[in-house]
XYZ file of C-alpha atoms in Angstrom:
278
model
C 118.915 89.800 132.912
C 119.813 91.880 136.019
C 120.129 89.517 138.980
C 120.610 90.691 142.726
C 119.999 89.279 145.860
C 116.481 90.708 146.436
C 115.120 90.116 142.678
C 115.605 89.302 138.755
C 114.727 91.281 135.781
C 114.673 89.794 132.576
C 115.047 91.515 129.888
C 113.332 90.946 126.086
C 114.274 93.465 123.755
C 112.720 95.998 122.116
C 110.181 96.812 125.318
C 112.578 99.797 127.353
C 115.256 97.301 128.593
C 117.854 99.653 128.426
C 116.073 102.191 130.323
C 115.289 99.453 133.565
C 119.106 98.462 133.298
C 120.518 102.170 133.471
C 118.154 102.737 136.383
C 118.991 99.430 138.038
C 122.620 100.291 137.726
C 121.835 104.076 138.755
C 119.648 102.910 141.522
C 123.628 100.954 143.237
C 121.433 97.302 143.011
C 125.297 95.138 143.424
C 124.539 92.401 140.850
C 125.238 88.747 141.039
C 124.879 88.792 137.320
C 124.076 91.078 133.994
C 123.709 89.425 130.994
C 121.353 90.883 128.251
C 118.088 88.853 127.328
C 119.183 85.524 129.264
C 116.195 83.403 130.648
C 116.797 82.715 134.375
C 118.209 79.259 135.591
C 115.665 76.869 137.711
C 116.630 77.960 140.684
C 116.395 81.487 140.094
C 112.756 80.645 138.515
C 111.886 78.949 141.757
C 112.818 80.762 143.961
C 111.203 83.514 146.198
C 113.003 86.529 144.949
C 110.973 89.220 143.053
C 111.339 88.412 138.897
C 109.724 91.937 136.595
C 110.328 92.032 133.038
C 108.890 94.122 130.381
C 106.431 93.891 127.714
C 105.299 96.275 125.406
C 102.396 96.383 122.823
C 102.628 94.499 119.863
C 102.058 96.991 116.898
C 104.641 99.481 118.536
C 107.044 96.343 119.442
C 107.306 95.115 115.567
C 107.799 98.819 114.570
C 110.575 99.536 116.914
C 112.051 95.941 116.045
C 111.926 96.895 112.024
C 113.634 100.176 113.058
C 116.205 99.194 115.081
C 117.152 96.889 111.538
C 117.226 100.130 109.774
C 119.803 101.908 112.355
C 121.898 99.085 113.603
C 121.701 96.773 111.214
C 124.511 94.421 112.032
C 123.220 93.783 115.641
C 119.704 93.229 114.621
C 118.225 89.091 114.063
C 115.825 89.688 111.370
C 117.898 91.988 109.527
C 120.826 89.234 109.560
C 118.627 86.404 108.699
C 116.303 88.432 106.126
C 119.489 89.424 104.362
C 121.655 86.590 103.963
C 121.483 82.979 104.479
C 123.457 81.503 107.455
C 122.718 77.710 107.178
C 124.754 77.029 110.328
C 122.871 80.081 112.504
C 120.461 79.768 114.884
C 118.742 76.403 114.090
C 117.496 75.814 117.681
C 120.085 72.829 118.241
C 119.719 73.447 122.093
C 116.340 73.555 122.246
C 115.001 70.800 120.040
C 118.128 69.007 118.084
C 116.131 66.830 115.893
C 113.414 69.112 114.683
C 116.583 71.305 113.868
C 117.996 69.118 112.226
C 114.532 68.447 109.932
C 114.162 72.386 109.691
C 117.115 72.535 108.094
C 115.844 71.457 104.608
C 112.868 74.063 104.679
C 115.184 76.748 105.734
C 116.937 75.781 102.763
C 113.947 76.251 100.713
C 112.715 79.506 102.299
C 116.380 81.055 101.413
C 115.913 79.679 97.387
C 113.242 81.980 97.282
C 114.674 85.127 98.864
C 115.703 87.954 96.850
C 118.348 89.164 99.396
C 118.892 92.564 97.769
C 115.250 93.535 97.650
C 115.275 92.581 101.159
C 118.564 94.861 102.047
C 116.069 97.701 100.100
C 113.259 96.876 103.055
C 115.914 98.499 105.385
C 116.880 101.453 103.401
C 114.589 104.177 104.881
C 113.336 104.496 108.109
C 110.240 106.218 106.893
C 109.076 104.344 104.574
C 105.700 102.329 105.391
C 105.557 100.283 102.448
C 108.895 99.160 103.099
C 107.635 98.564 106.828
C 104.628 96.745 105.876
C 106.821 94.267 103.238
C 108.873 93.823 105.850
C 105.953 92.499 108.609
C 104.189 90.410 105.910
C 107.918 88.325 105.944
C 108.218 88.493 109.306
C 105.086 87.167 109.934
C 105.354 84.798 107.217
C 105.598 81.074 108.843
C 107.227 79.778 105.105
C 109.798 81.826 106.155
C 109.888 80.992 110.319
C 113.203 78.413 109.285
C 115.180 81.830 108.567
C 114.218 83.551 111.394
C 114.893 81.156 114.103
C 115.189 77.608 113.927
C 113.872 77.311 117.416
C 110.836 79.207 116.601
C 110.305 77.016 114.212
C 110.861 73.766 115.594
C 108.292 74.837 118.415
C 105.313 75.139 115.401
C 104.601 78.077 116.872
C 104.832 80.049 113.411
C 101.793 78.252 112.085
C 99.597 80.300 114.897
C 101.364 83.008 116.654
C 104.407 85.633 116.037
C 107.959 85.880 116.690
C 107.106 88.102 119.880
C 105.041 85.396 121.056
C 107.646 83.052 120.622
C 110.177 85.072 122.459
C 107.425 86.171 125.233
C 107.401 82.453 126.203
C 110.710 81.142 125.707
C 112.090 84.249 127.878
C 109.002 84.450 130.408
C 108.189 80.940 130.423
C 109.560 77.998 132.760
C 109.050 74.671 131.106
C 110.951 75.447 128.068
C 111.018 71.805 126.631
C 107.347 71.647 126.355
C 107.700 74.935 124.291
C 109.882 73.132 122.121
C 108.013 69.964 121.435
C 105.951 71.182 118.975
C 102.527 70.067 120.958
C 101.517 73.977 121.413
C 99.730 73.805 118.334
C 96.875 76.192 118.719
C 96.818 79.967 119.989
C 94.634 78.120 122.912
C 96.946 75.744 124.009
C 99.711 77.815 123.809
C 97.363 80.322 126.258
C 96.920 77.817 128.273
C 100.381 77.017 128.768
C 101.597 80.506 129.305
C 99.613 81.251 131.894
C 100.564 78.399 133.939
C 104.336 78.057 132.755
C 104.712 82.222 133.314
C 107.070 82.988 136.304
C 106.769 86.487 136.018
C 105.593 88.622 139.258
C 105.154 91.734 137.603
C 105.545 93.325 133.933
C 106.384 96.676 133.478
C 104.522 98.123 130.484
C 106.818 100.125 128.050
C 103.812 103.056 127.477
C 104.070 103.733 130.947
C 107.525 102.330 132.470
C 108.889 105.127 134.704
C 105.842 104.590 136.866
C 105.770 100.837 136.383
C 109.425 100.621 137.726
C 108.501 102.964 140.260
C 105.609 101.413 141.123
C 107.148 98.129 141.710
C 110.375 99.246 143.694
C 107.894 100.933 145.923
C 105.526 98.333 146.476
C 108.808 95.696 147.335
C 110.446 98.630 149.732
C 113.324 98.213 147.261
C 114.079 101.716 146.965
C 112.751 105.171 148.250
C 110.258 107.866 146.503
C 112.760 110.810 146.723
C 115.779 108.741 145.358
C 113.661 106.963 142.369
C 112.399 110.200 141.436
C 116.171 111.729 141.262
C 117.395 108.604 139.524
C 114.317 107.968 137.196
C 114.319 112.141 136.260
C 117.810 112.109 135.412
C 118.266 108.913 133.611
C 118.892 108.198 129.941
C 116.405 107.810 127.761
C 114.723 104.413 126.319
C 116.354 103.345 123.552
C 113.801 103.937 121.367
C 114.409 102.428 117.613
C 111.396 104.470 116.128
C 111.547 107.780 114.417
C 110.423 110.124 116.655
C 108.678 111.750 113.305
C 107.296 108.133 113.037
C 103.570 107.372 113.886
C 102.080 104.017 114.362
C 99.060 104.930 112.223
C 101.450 105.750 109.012
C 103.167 102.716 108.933
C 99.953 100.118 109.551
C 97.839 99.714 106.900
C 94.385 97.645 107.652
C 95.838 94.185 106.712
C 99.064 94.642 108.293
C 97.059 95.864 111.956
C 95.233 93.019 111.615
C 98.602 90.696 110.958
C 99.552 91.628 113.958
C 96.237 91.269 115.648
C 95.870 87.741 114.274
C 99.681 86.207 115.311
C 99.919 88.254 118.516
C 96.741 86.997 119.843
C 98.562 85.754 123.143
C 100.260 89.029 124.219
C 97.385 91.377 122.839
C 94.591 88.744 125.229
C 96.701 88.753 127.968
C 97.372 92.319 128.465
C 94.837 93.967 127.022
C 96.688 95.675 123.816
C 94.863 97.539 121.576
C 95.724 99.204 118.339
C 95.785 103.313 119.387
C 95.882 105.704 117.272
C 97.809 108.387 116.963
């Protein structure tokens, strides 16, 4: 989250954060407060100040997410949870302390059945599909939602809708407590709820984000043409987790596009993703 005086971006990883924050910091915004991936207070939410974020297409975002694993291992969630079991780690105490407390016996379970060496293998090669593809049938896998996040699954989202999804709305979202009662039970209700619960003004797409961000510093007269196109020309690159050798349409397979199709319903509905490609 960068927050100034005139607005709030929020950041969810994996969708060209690090891009908006170098060009945020390039563009001499003086922040109030920078603190990666943190969800707004109230007051923030409610009040009139611009809030962007970013959101990026599904297929691409689980790609980039399995990639990142591959290169920087230590700092990535799924890797950590997918490769060891940390009975103490991210239960979802905050959000939901009882249901974390009853997830803790299915986590449990889900790590008895892990073979955490095969899963190390998953992250061996960063060009390897089938390893990809194993990789997004676990991921997408609500038997094993307790290893991944105990606050996704205390929500119940993993018996409809993907980890994205999850973090879409807990990040993007006001009314977190609802999102943790485990009452969002269907991918309609859980619609439903994001579109009134979203405080988001306007999302920056990662496929096109230099003219997104430019777009919306325009339209808000929060920075001129001539000095975004100096700052947005010379600034670092996205931190982008894929191969640049890697295409979408090598690593998907029918069954796992449609995986993604089927648990990303929410993101894919709401902003028109497609699979494209290559």
């Amino acid at each position: 989250m960068f927050l100034s005086d005139e607005f709030v971006y929020v950041d969810l990883n994996k969708t060209g954060s690090v891009s908006v924050l170098n060009w945020l910091h390039a563009l001499e915004f003086p922040p109030r407060q920078v603190t990666h991936h943190l969800k707004p207070d109230e007051a923030i939410v409610s009040s009139g100040i611009l809030k962007f974020a970013t959101i990026r297409n599904p297929w691409d975002y689980y790609l980039s997410l399995w990639s990142y694993g591959v290169k920087r291992k230590r700092k990535s969630g799924p890797y950590l949870a997918l490769t060891r079991f940390r009975p103490l780690k991210s239960r979802g105490y905050t959000q939901n302390p009882f249901r974390a407390v009853c997830g803790f016996v299915p986590a449990l379970l889900a790590a008895a059945r892990q073979d955490w060496t095969a899963n190390l293998h998953l992250y061996a090669d960063p060009n390897n599909p089938d390893a990809f593809r194993t990789w997004l049938r676990k991921v997408m896998d609500p038997k094993l939602a307790p290893l991944l996040s105990g606050a996704y699954y205390s929500s119940r989202l993993h018996s409809h809708s993907g980890l994205y999804s999850y973090r879409f709305c807990n990040l993007y979202c006001a009314g977190s407590k609802t999102l943790h009662s485990g009452h969002l039970r269907d991918p309609q209700s859980l619609a439903e709820w994001a579109e009134e619960n979203c405080y988001i003004d306007r999302f920056l797409h990662t496929e096109s984000l230099a003219a997104d961000f430019r777009s919306v510093m325009l339209d808000h007269r929060l920075a001129r043409a001539e000095t975004l196109d100096t700052v947005i020309g010379a600034g670092k690159p996205m931190n982008a987790s894929r191969s640049a050798a890697a295409k979408r349409s090598d690593f998907y397979d029918m069954e796992t596009r449609q995986l993604v199709a089927d648990r990303e319903s929410l993101i894919i509905n709401r902003f028109g993703y497609e699979f494209m490609e290559e």
